[in-house]
GROMACS .gro file of C-alpha atoms in nm:
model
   72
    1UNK     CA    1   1.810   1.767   2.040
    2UNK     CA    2   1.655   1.387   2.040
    3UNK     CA    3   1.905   1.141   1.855
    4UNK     CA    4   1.783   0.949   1.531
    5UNK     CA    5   1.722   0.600   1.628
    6UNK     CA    6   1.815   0.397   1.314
    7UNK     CA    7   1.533   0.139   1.203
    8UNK     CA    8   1.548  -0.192   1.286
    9UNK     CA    9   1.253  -0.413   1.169
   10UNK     CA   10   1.148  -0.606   1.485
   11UNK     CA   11   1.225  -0.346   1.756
   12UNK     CA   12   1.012  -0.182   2.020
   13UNK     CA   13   1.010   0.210   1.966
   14UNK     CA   14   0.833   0.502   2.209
   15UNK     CA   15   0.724   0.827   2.022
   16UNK     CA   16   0.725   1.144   2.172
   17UNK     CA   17   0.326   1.105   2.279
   18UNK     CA   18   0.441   0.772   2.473
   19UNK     CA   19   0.314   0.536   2.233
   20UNK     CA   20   0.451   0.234   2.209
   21UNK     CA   21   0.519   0.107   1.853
   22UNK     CA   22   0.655  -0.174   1.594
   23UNK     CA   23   0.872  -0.206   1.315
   24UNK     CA   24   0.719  -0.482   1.125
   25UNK     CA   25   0.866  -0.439   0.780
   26UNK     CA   26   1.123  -0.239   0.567
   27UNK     CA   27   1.099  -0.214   0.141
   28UNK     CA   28   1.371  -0.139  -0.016
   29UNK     CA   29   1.379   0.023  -0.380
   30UNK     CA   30   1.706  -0.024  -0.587
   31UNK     CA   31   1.919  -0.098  -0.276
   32UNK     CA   32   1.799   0.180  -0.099
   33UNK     CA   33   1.540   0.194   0.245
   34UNK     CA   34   1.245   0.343   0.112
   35UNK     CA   35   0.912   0.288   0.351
   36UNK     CA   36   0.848   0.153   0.664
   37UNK     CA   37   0.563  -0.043   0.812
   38UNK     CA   38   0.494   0.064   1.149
   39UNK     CA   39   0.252  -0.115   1.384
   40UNK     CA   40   0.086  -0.023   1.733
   41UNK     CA   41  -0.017  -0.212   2.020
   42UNK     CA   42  -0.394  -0.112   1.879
   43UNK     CA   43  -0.309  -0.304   1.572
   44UNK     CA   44  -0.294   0.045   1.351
   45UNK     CA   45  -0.063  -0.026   1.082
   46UNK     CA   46   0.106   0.245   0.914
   47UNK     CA   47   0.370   0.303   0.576
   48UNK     CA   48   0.602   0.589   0.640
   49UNK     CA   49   0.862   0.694   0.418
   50UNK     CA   50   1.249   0.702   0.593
   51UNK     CA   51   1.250   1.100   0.607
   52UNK     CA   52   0.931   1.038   0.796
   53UNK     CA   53   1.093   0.803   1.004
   54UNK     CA   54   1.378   1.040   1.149
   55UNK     CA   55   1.114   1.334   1.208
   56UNK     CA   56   0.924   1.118   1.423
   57UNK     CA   57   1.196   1.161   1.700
   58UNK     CA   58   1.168   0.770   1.833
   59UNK     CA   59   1.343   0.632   2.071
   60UNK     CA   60   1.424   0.257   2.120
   61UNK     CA   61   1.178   0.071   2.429
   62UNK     CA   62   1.414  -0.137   2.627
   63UNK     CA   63   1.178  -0.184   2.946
   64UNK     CA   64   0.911  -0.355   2.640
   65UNK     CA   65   1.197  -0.545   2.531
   66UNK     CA   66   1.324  -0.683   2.843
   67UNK     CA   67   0.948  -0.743   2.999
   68UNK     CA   68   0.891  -0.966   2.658
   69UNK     CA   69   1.192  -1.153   2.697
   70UNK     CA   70   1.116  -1.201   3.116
   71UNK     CA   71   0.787  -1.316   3.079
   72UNK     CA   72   0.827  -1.582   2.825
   0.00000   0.00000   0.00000
């Protein structure tokens, strides 16, 4: 059983197919987290809602993180 990686606009995440992929943006409704924009290294944007979020099984990329933050 994968554990639900909470969103956090900014970070690095890897789905299950390997991809590599962006939080850019969260919109809240009424004080509560209702879509997410997501963003690939292709530049594919995409809205999910939250539920979609946690069914995507994600998993935080600390080896993009810490390359970005070495090489600049």
């Amino acid at each position: 059983m994968a554990i639900a990686e909470d969103p956090v606009v900014g970070n690095w995440y890897t789905n299950r197919n390997g991809e590599l992929l962006r939080l850019r943006l969260a919109v809240y409704r009424h004080d509560y987290l209702s879509a997410l924009l997501l963003e690939y290294l292709d530049g594919h944007r995409e809205i999910i809602s939250i539920s979609d979020w946690y069914a995507l099984e994600l998993h935080r990329d600390m080896i993009s993180i810490t390359q970005r933050h070495v090489s600049t």
